[in-house]
CSV table of C-alpha atoms and ligand atoms in Angstrom, one decimal:
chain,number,residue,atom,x,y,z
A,19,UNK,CA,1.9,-23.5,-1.8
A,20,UNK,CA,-2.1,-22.5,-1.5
A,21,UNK,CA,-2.7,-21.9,-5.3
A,22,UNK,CA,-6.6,-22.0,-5.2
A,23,UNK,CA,-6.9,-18.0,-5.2
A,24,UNK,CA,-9.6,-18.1,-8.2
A,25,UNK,CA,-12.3,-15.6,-7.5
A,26,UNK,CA,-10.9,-14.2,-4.4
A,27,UNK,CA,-11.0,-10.6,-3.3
A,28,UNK,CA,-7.8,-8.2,-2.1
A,29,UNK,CA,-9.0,-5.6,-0.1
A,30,UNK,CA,-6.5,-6.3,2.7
A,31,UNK,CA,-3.6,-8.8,2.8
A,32,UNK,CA,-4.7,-9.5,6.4
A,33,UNK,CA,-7.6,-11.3,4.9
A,34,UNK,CA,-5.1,-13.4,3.2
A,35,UNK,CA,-3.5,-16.8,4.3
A,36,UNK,CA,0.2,-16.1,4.9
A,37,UNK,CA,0.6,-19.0,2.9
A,38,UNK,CA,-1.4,-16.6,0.1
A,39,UNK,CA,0.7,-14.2,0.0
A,40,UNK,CA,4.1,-16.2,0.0
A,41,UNK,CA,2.3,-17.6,-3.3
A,42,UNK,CA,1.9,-14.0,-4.4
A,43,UNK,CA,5.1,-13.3,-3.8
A,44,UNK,CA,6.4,-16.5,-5.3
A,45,UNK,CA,4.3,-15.3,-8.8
A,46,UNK,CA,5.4,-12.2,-8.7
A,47,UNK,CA,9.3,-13.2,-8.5
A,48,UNK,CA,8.5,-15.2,-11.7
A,49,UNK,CA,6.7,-12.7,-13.4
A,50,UNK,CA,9.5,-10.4,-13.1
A,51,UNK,CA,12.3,-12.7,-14.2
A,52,UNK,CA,10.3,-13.3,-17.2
A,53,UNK,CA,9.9,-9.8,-18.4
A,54,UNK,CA,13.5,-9.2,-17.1
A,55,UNK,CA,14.3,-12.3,-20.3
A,56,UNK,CA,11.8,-11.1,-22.5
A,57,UNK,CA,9.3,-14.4,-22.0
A,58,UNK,CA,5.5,-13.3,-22.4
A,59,UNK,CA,2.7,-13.9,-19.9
A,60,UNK,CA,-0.5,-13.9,-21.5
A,61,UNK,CA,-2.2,-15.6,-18.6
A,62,UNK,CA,-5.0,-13.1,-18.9
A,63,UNK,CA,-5.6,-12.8,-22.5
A,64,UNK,CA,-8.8,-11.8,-23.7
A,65,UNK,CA,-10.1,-10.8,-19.8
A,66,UNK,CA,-10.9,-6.7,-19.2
A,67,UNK,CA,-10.3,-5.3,-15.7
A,68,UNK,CA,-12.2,-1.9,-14.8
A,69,UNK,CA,-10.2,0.5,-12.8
A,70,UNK,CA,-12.0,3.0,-10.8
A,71,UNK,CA,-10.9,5.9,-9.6
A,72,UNK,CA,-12.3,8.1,-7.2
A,73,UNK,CA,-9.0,10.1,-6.4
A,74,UNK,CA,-5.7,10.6,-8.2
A,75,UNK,CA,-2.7,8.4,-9.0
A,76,UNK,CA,0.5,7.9,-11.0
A,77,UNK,CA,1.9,4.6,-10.4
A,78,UNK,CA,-1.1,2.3,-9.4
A,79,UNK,CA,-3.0,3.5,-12.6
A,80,UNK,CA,0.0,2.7,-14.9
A,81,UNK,CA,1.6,-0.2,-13.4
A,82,UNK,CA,-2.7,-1.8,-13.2
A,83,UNK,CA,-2.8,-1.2,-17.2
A,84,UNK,CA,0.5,-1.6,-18.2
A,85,UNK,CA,0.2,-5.0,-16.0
A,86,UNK,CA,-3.0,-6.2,-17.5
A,87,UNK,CA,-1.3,-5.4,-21.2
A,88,UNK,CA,1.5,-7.8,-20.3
A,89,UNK,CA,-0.9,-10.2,-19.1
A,90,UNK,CA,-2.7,-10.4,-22.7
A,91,UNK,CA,-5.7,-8.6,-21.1
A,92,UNK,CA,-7.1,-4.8,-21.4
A,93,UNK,CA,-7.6,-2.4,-18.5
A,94,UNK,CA,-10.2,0.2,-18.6
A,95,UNK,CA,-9.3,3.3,-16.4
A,96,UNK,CA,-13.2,4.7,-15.4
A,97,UNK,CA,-12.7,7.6,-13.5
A,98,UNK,CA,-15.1,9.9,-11.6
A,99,UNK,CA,-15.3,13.1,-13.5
A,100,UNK,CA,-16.0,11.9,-16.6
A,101,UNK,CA,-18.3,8.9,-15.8
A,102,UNK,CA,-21.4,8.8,-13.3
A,103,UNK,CA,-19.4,6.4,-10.4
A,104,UNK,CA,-19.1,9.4,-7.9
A,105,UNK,CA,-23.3,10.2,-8.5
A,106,UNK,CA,-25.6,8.2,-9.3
A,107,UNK,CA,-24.1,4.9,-9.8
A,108,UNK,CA,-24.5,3.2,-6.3
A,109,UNK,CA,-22.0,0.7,-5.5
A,110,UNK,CA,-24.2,-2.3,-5.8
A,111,UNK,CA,-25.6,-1.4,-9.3
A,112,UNK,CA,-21.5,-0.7,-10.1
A,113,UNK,CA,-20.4,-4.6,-8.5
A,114,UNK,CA,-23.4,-5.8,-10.4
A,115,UNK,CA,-22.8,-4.6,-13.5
A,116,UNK,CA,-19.6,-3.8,-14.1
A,117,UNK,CA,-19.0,-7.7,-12.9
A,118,UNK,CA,-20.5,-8.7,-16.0
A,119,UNK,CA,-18.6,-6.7,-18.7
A,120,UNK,CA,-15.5,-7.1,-16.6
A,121,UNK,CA,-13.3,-10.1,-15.4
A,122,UNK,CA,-11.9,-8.3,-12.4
A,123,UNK,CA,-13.2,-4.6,-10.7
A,124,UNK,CA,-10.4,-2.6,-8.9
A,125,UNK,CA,-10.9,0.7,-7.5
A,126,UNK,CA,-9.5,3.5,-5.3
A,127,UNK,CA,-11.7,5.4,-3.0
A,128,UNK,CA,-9.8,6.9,-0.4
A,129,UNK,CA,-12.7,9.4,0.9
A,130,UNK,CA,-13.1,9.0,5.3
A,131,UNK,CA,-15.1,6.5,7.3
A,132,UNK,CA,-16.8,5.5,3.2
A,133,UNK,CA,-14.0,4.0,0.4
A,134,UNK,CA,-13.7,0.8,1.9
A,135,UNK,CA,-17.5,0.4,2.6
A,136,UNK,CA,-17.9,1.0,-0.5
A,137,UNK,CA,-14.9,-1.1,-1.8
A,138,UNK,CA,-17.0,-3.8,0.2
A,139,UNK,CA,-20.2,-2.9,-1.0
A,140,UNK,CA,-19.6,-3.4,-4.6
A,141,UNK,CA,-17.4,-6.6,-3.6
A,142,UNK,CA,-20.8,-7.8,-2.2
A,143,UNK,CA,-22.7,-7.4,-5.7
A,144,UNK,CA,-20.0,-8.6,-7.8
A,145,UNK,CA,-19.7,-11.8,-9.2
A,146,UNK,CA,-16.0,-10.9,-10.5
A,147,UNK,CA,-12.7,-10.4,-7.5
A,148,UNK,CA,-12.4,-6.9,-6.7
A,149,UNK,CA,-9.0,-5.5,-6.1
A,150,UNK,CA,-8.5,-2.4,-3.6
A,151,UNK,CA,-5.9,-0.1,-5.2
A,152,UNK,CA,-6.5,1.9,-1.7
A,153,UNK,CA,-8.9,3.5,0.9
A,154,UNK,CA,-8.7,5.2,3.7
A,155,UNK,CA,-7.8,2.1,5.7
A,156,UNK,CA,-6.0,-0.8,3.5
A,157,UNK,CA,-3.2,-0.2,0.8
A,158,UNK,CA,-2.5,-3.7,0.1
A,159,UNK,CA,-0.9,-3.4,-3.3
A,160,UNK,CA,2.0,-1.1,-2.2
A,161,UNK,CA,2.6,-3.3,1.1
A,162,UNK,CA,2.9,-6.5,-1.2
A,163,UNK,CA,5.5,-4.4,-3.6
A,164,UNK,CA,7.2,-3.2,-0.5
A,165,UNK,CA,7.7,-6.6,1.0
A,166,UNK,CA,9.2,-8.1,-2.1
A,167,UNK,CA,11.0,-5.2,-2.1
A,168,UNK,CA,12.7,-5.6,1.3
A,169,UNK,CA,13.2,-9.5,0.4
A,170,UNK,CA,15.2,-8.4,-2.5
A,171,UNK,CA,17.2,-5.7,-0.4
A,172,UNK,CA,17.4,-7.6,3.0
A,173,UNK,CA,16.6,-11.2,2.5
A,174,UNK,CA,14.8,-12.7,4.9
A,175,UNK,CA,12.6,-10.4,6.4
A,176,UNK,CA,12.4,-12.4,10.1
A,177,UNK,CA,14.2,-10.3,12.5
A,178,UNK,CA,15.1,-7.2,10.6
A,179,UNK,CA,14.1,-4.0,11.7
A,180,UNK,CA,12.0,-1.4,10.3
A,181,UNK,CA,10.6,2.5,11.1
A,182,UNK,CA,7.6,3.0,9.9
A,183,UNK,CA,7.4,6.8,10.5
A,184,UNK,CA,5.3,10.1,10.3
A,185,UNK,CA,7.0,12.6,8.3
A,186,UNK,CA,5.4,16.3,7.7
A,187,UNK,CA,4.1,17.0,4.3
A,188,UNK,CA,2.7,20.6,3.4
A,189,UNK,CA,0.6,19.2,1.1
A,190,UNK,CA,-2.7,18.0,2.1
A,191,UNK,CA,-3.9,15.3,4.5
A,192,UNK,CA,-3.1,11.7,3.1
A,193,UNK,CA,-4.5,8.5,4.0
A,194,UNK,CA,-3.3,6.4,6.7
A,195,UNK,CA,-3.7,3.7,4.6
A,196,UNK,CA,0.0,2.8,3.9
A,197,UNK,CA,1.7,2.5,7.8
A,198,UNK,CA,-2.0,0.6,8.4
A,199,UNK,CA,-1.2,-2.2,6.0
A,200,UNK,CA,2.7,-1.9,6.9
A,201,UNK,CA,2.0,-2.8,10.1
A,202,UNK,CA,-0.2,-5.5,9.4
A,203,UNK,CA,1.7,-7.3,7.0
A,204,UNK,CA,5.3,-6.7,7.9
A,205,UNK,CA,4.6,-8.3,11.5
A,206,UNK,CA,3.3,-11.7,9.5
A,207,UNK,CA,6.8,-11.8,8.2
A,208,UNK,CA,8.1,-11.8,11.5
A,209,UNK,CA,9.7,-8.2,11.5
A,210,UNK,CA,10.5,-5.9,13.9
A,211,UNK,CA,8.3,-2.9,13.4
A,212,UNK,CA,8.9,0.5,15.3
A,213,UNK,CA,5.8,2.6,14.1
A,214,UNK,CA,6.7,6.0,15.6
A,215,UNK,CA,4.6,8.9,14.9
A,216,UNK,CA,3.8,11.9,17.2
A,217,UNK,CA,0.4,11.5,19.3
A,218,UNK,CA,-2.1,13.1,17.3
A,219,UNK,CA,-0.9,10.6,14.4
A,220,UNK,CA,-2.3,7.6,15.9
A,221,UNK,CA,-3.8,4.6,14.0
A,222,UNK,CA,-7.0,2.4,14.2
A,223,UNK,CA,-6.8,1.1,17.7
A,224,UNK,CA,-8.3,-2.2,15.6
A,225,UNK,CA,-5.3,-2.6,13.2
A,226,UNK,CA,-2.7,-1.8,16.4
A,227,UNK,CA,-4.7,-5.0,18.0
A,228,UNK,CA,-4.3,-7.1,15.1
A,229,UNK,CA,-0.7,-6.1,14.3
A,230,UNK,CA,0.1,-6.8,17.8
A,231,UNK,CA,-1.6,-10.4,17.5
A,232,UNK,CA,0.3,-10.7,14.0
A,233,UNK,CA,3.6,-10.0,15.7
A,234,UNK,CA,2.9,-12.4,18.6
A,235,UNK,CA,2.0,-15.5,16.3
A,236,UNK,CA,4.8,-15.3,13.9
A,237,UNK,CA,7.5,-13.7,16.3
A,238,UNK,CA,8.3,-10.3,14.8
A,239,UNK,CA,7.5,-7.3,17.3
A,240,UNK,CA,5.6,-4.0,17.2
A,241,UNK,CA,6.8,-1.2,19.4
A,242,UNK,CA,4.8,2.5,19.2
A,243,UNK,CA,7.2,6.2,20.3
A,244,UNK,CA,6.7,9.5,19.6
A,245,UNK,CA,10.5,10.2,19.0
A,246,UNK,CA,11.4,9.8,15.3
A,247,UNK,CA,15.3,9.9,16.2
A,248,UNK,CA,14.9,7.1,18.5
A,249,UNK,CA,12.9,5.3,16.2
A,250,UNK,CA,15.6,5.5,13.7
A,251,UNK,CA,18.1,4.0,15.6
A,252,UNK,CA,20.0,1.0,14.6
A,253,UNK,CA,17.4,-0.2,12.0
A,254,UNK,CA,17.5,-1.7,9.0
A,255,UNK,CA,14.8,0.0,7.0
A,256,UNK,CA,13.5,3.3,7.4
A,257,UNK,CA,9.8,4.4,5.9
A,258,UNK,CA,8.9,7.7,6.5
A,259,UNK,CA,6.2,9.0,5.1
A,260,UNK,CA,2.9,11.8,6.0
A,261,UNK,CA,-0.4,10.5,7.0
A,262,UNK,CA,-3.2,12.6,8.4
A,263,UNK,CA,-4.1,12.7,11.8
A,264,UNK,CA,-7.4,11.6,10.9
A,265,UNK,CA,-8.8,10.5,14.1
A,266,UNK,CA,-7.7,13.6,15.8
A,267,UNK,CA,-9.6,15.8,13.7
A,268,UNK,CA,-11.2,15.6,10.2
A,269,UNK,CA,-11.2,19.4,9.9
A,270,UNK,CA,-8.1,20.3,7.1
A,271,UNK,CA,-7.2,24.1,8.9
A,272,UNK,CA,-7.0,22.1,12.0
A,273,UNK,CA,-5.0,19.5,10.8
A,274,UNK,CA,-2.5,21.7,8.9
A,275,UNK,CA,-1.9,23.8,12.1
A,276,UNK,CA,-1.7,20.3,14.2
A,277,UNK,CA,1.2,19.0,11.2
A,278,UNK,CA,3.1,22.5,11.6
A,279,UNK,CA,3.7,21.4,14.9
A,280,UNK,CA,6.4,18.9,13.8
A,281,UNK,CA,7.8,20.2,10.5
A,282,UNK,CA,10.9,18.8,12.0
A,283,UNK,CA,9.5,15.5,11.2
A,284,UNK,CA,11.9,15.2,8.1
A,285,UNK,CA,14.0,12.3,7.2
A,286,UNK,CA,17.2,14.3,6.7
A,287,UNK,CA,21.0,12.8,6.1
A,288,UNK,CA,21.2,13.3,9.6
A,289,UNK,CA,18.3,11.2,10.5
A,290,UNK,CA,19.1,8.3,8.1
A,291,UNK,CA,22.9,8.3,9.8
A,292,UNK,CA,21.1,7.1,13.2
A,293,UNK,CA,19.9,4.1,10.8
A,294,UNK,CA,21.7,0.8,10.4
A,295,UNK,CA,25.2,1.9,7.5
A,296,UNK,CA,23.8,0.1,5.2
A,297,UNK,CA,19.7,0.6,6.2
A,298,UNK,CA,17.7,1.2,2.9
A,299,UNK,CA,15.1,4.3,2.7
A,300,UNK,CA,11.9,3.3,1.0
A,301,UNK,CA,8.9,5.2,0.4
A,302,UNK,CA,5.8,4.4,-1.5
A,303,UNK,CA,5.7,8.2,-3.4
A,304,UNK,CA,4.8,10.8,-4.2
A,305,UNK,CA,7.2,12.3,-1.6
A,306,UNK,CA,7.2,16.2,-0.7
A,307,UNK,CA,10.4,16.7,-1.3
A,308,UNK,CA,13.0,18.7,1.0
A,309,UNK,CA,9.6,18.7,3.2
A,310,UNK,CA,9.5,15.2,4.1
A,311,UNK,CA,12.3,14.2,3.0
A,312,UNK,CA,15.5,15.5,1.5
A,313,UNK,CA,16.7,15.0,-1.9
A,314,UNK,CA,19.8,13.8,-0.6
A,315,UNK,CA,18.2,10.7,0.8
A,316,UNK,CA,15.5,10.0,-1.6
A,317,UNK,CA,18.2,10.5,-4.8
A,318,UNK,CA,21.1,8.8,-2.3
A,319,UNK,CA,22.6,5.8,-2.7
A,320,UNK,CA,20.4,4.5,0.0
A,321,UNK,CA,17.3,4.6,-1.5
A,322,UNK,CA,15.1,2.1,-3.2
A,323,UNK,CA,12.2,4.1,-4.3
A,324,UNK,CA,12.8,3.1,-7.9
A,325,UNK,CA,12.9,-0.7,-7.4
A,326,UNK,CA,9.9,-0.2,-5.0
A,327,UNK,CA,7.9,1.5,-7.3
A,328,UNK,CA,8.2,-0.8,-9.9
A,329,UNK,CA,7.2,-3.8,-7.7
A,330,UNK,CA,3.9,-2.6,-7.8
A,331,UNK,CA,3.9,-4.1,-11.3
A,332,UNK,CA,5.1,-7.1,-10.7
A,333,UNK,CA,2.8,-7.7,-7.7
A,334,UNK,CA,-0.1,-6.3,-9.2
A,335,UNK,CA,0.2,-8.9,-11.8
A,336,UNK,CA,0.5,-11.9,-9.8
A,337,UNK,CA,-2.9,-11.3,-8.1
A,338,UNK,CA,-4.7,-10.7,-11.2
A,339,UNK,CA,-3.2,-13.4,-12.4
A,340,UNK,CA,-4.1,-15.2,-9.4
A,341,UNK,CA,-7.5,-14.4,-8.8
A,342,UNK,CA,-9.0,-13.2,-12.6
A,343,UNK,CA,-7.9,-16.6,-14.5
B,411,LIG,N1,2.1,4.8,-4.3
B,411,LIG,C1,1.0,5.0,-5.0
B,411,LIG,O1,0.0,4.4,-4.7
B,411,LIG,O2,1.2,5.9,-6.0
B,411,LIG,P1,0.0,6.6,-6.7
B,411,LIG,O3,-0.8,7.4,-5.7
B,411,LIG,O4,0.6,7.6,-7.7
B,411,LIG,O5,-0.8,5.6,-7.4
């Protein structure tokens, strides 16, 4: 077990040991037994970590402070409307600073082609770990929470199958930052990972590369199609989800009249009947629901949204209490 994680940086699990993570993981299974018995954690008491947001959230801005409160610690949510982070501030003065009030720095800045520069940037100037609660590329939290999840659900994650899907969503165009770090982590674990989206969806040509590499080292697979019914065939996990087509176009009229195109991109009951019988639907939320995907799946018995979502916590505070000690 590598346990020296003091000081380190999670802006992607990729630039993580796998040995890392398993410890992660390994913490994080603790850490939830003992709140499931009532023990208390204070490995963090008396430390303060400053959470940044430059866009909105639900469950990484509650399950970060509700975290660092169960870890004897205090979470400070600085967001950009009512602070000077998103003018002004520059990213090194923030690392810089901030590092010295704070034991730990975590931030969300999902704006194109500049949140994880500047994720980086204030990593540079910081003298404390900072922790990506997502960018436009990396969404490492939610990947760690949804491979315990699929641990819990499927055991062994070596050989098992997974769709990582485009779905359509009305609602504006999301980050590709979740089947990015999917793809990248799930093939360490030696999955077998259909990413299927249609062609204007395409990822980072760079993260397709390392996934690939990823697969090849630890024997899992990565196979690409443009067919979300074939993609759904026979698998035993199913996560489909909206991401903009980013590196088509950056343009939003464009891109709502390119996503029209495929509004059929729903996972239906239908769809999730092509899956494995006892496949499991996971989704890192907010959903568009009956858009992406029906309430019949998301509320049905196959669905694991709710356990998902509250891995977040339990990872969450593993790192922190990993890395801000
Ligand atoms: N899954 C996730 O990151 O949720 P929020 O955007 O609500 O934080």
């Amino acid at each position: 077990m590598q346990t020296d994680l003091r000081g380190r940086d999670m802006i992607t699990t990729q630039e993580w040991t796998k040995e890392e993570i398993e410890t992660v993981l390994d913490v994080a299974f603790d850490l939830k037994r003992e709140r499931a018995t009532g023990q208390s954690h204070p490995l963090l008491r008396d430390k303060a970590l400053a959470m940044l947001f430059f866009f909105t959230s639900t469950r990484t801005r509650a399950s970060f402070e509700a975290g660092m409160a169960q870890l004897g610690g205090h979470a400070a949510f600085i967001e950009s409307h009512t602070t000077q982070i998103a003018h002004g501030d520059t990213a090194r003065e923030i690392g810089d600073i901030l590092g010295r009030y704070f034991d730990g720095i975590s931030i969300r800045q999902c704006d194109w082609k500049a949140g994880n520069q500047y994720i980086r940037d204030v990593a540079a100037a910081s003298r404390v770990p900072v922790l990506n609660m997502q960018c436009e590329v990396y969404h490492p939290f939610q990947v760690l929470a949804d491979l315990m999840t699929i641990i819990e659900k499927k055991g062994d994650p070596r050989g098992k199958s997974i769709a990582v899907s485009w779905a359509y969503a009305a609602s504006y165009q999301k980050p590709s930052s979740v089947p990015q770090s999917l793809i990248l982590l799930l093939t360490r674990f030696g999955m077998n990972v259909r990413l299927v989206h249609p062609p204007e969806y395409r990822l980072r040509a760079e993260i397709l590369e390392q996934a690939q590499e990823n697969a090849r080292r630890h024997g899992g697979t990565l196979e690409t199609s443009d067919d979300m019914d074939a993609g759904f065939q026979d698998v035993d996990i199913v996560y489909p989800k909206s991401w903009g087509c980013w590196l088509t176009t950056e343009d939003p009229d464009e891109s709502a009249a390119i996503a029209r195109k495929y509004e059929d991109w729903i996972c239906d009951e239908r769809r999730m009947g092509l899956a494995k019988e006892d496949a499991i639907y996971m989704h890192c939320l907010p959903a568009d629901r009956n858009i992406e995907v029906t309430d019949g799946v998301i509320d049905g018995p196959q669905s694991v949204v709710y356990d998902e979502a509250e891995n977040r916590l339990h990872v969450q505070k593993a790192v922190m209490g990993l890395t801000m000690r």
